[in-house]
XYZ file of C-alpha atoms in Angstrom:
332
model
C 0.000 0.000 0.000
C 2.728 2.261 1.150
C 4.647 2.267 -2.572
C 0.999 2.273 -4.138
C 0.793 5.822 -2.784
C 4.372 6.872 -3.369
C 3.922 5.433 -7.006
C 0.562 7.726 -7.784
C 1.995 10.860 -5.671
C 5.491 10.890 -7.368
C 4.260 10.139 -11.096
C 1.636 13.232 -10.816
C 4.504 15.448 -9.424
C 6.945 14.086 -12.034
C 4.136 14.010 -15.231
C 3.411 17.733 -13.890
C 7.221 18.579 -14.058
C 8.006 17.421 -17.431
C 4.816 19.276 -18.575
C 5.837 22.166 -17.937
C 10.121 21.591 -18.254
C 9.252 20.073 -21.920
C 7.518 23.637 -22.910
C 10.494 25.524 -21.397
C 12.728 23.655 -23.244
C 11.803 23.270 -26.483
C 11.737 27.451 -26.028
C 14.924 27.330 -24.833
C 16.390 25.442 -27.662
C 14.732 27.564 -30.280
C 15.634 30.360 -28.964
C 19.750 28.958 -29.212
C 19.421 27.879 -32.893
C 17.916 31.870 -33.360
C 20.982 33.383 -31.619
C 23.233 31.075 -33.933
C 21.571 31.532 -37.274
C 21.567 35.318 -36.737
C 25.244 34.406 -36.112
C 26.034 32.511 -39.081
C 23.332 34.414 -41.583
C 22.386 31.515 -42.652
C 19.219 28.679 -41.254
C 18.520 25.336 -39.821
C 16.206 22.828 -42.467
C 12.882 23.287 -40.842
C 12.959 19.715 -40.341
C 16.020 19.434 -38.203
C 15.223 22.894 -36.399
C 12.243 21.094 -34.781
C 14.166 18.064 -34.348
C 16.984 19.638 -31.958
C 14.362 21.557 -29.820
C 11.759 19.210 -29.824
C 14.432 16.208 -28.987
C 15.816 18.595 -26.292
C 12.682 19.127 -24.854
C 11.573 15.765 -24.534
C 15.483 14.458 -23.147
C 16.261 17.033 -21.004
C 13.584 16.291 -18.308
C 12.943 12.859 -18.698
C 16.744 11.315 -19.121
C 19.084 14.172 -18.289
C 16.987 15.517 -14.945
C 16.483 11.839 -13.868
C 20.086 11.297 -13.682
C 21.196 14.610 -12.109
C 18.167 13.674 -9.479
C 20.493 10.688 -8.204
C 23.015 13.616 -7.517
C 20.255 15.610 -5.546
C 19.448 18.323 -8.240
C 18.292 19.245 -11.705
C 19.989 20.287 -14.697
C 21.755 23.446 -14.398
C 21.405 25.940 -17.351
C 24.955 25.627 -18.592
C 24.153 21.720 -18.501
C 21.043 22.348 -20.968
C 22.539 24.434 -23.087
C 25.504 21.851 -23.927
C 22.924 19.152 -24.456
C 20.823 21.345 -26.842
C 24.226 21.855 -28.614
C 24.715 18.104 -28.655
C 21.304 17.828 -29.804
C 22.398 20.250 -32.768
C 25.487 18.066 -33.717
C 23.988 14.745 -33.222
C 20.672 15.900 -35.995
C 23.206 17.843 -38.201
C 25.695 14.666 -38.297
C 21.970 12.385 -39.112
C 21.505 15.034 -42.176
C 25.273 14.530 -43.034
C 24.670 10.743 -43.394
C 21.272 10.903 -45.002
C 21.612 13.943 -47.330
C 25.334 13.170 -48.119
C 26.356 17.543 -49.039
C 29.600 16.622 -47.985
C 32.363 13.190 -48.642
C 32.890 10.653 -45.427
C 36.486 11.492 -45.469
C 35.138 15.289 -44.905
C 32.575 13.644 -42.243
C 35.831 11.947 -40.568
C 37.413 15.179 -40.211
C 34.921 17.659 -39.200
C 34.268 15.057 -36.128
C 37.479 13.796 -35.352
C 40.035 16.969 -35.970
C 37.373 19.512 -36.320
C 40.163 22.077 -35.637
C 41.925 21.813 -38.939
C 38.456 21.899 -41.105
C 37.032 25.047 -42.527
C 33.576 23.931 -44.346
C 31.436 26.526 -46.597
C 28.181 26.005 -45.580
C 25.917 26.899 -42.892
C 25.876 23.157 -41.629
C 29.027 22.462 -41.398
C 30.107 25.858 -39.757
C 27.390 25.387 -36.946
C 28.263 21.859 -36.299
C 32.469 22.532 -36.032
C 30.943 25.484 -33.202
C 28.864 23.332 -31.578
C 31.462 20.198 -31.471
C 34.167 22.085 -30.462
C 32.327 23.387 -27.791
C 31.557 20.417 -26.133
C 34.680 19.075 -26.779
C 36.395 22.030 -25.400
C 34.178 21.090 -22.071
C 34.889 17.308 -21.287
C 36.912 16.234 -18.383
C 37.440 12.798 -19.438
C 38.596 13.625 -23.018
C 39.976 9.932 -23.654
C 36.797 8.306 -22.358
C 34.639 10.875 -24.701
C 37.109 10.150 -27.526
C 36.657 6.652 -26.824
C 32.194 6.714 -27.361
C 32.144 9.172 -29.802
C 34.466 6.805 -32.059
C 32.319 3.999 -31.509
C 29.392 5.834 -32.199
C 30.688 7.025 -35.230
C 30.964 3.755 -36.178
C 28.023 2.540 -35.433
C 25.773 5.607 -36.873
C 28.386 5.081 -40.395
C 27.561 0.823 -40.548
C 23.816 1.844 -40.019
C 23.771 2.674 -43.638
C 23.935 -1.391 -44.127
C 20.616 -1.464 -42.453
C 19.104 0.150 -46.015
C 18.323 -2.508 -48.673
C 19.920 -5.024 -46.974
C 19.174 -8.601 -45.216
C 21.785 -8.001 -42.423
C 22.031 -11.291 -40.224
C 19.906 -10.696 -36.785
C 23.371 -10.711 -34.672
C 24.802 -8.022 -36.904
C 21.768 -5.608 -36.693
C 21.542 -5.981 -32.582
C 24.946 -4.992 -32.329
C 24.204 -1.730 -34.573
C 20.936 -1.041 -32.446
C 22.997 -1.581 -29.023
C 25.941 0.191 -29.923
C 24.622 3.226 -31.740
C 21.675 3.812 -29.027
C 23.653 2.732 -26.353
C 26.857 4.949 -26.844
C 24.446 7.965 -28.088
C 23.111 8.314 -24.632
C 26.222 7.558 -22.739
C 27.411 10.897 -24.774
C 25.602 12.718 -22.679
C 26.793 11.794 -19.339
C 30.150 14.065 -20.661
C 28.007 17.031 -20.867
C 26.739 16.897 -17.466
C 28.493 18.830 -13.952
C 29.048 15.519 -11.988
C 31.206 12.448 -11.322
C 29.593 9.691 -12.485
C 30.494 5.909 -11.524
C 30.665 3.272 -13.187
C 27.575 1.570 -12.272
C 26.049 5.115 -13.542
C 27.564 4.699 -16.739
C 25.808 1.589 -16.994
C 22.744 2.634 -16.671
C 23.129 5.323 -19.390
C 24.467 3.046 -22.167
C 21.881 0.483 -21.362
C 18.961 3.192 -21.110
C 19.844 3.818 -25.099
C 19.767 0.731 -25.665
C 16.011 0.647 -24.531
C 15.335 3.814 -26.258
C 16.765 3.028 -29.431
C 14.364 -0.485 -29.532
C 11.633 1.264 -28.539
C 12.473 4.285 -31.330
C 12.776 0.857 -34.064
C 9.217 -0.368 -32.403
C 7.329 2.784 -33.278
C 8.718 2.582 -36.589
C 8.051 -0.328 -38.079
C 5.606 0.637 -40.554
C 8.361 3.445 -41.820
C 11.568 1.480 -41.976
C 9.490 -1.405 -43.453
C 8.085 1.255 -46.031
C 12.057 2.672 -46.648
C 13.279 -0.637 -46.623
C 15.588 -0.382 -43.500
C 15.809 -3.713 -41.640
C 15.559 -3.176 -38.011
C 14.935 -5.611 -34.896
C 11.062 -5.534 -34.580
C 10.802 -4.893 -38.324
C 12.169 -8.299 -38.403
C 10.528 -9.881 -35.643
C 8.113 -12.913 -36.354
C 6.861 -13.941 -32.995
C 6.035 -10.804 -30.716
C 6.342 -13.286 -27.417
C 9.311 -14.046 -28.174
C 10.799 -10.354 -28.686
C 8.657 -9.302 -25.530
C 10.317 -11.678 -23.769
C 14.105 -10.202 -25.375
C 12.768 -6.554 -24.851
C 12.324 -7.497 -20.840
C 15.776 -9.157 -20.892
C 16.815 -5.397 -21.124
C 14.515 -4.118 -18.956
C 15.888 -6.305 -16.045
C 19.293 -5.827 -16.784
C 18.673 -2.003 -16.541
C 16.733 -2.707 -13.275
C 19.631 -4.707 -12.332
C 22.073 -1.872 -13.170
C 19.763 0.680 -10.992
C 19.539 -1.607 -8.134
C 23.617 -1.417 -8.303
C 24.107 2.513 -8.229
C 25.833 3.944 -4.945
C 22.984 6.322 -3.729
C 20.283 6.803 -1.214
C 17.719 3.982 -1.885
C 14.589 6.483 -2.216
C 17.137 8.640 -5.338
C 17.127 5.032 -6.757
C 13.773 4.619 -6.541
C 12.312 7.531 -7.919
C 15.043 6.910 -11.124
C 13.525 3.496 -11.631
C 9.903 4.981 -11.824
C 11.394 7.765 -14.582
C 13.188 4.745 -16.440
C 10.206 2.654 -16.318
C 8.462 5.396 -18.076
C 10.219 4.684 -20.636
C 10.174 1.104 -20.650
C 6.266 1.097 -21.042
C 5.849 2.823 -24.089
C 8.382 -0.420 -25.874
C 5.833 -2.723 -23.937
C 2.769 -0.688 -24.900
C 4.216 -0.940 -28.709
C 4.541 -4.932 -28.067
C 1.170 -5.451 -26.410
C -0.389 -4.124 -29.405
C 2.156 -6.755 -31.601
C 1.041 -10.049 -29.405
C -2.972 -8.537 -29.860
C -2.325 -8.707 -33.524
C -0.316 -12.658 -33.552
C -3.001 -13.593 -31.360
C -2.742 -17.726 -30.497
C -0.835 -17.417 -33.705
C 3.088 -18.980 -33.717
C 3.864 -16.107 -35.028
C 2.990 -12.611 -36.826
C 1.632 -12.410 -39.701
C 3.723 -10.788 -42.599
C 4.606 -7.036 -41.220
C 4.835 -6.449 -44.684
C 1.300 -6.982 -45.499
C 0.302 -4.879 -42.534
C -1.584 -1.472 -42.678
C -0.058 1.481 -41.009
C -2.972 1.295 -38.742
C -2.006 -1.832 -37.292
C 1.623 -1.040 -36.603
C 1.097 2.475 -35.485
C 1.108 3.002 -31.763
C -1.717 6.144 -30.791
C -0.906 7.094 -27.612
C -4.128 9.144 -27.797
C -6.026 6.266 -26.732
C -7.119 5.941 -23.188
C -6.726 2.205 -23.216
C -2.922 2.988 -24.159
C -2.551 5.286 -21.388
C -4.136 2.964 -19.132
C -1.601 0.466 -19.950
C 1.325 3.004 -19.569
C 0.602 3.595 -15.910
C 0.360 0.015 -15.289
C 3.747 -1.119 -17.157
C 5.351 1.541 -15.020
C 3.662 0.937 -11.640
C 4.826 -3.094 -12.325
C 8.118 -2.289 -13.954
C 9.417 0.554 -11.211
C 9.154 -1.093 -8.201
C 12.701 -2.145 -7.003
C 12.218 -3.153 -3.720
C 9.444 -2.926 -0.753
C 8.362 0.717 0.251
C-alpha cells in the first residue's frame, strides 16, 4: 500500500514537471538555434530545427533531470545548453549521413580533428561550433574520444541497415551500440562524477530507447526498406520476452548505483516510463499474432495496425500500469 501511494503521488509530481520543463525547453532550444543563425546568416532545415528543440525538450527532463536527481538536483542551465548543442550536432551529423552535401572522409574530419576543417556552408560551420564546444568542455577527453568513435561507427555501418538482409546478430549490435553509446554521450556534458555503475545505466537506457524508437517505426523502416529488430521480428512473445531481458538488466544496473535507496527509486519509476511505451508498442504486436506462432507478414500490414496512438485511453491505461509493475525495485 505504502509504494501504491508513493507510485501515484510521485508520477503526478513528475508528469506535472516534465509538462511544464518540456515547454520551457523546447523554447529554450529555439531560442539557441535563433541566436546562432543570426550568427552565421544563414538557417537550420525546418525539419532538423524542430528536431533539436523538440528532442531537447523531450530528453532534457525525462533522461538528463532523472540522472542529475540521483546527484540531488536538476539540470543546471549551462548543462542544458551543452545538451541542446549536442542535440544540434547529433541531428546535423543524421543530415550529413542521409543527405550526403559533404564526402565521409570530410565527415571523418569535421568530427574527429574539427580544428583543422574550414567547411562553406551553414551546416558544417554550426556543427564545427557546436562540437568544439563540447569538446572544449569534457573532463574525461579519452573516455569521450573513446564513445564518440564507436558511435561514429556505429551511426556510419547503419547505412547497411538500407536494402539489406543483415544477419539478426549483426543488426543488434548496430541497435545496441549506436543507441547505447548515443546516450552515454551525454553523461560528458553533465556537472558531476559519475560511476561506473552510472555509466551503466546510461548506455543500457539507449539501448532501450533506441528499440523502442525501431518499435514505433516499423511501418516506416518497413516502407524505406531499412531492416531493423522488430521490423524483423516474427513472434512478438518471443521479442517481448528479449525486450524485458533489457529491462531487467537495466533494473539490475539501478539496483547497483551507490545512492540513497529512495534517489534510486524515484530513477527506476522515470526509467520505467520509458520502458512502457516499448511494452505498450509490443502489447499491441502479441494482440495482432493472437494464439498465432507467429505474426503475420509485417509487410502486409496497414499502417494502422503497426502504429502506436498514444491518444487512446486504453494505451494510457496500460502506460501507468507497465510503469507501476516495472518501477518497483524493492518494498516501500
Amino acid at each position: 500500500m505504502r509504494y501504491f501511494f508513493w507510485f501515484w503521488t510521485t508520477t503526478v509530481q513528475l508528469a506535472f514537471y516534465i509538462v511544464r520543463s518540456r515547454r520551457r525547453e523546447t523554447a529554450r532550444a529555439y531560442a539557441l538555434l535563433a541566436t546562432i543563425e543570426q550568427q552565421y546568416q544563414g538557417n537550420f532545415n525546418k525539419a532538423t530545427r524542430k528536431k533539436i528543440a523538440v528532442s531537447h525538450g523531450i530528453y532534457n527532463p525525462m533522461i538528463c533531470d532523472a540522472f542529475t536527481r540521483l546527484h540531488g538536483r536538476l539540470t543546471s542551465d549551462s548543462e542544458k545548453m551543452r545538451l541542446v548543442h549536442y542535440f544540434i550536432c547529433s541531428s546535423l551529423f543524421d543530415d550529413f549521413t542521409d543527405y550526403p552535401t559533404i564526402s565521409e572522409e570530410q565527415l571523418l574530419q569535421l568530427s574527429f580533428q574539427p580544428e583543422q576543417y574550414h567547411g562553406d556552408s551553414f551546416d558544417e560551420k554550426v556543427f564545427r561550433q557546436s562540437h568544439l564546444l563540447l569538446k572544449e568542455y569534457v573532463h574525461d577527453k579519452a573516455a569521450y574520444e573513446n564513445i564518440a568513435r564507436q558511435l561514429y561507427k556505429a551511426q556510419l555501418f547503419s547505412r547497411k541497415q538500407s536494402h539489406s538482409s543483415l544477419p539478426e546478430e549483426t543488426i543488434r549490435e548496430i541497435t545496441f551500440t549506436k543507441g547505447g553509446y548515443a546516450v552515454l554521450l551525454c553523461r560528458h556534458y553533465l556537472d558531476v562524477q559519475a560511476t561506473a555503475a552510472e555509466d551503466e545505466c546510461w548506455y543500457r537506457m539507449g539501448t532501450i530507447i533506441q528499440l523502442t524508437n525501431d518499435l514505433y517505426d516499423i511501418y516506416k523502416d518497413l516502407q524505406e526498406h531499412i531492416t531493423t529488430l522488430p521490423g524483423s521480428m516474427t513472434n512478438a512473445y518471443a521479442f517481448e520476452l528479449f525486450f524485458l531481458e533489457q529491462v531487467n538488466a537495466m533494473k539490475a544496473a539501478i539496483k547497483a548505483l551507490p545512492y540513497p535507496q529512495q534517489r534510486k527509486q524515484t530513477f527506476s519509476l522515470a526509467m520505467a516510463g520509458i520502458y512502457s511505451f516499448g511494452l505498450i508498442a509490443l502489447d499491441q504486436l502479441k494482440t495482432l499474432q493472437g494464439n498465432a506462432l507467429q505474426l503475420p507478414d509485417l509487410h502486409t500490414l496497414p499502417r494502422k495496425a503497426l502504429i502506436v496512438d498514444m491518444e487512446k485511453m486504453a494505451n494510457r491505461r496500460k502506460w501507468f500500469a507497465f510503469t507501476y509493475k516495472h518501477a518497483r525495485l524493492s518494498a516501500i
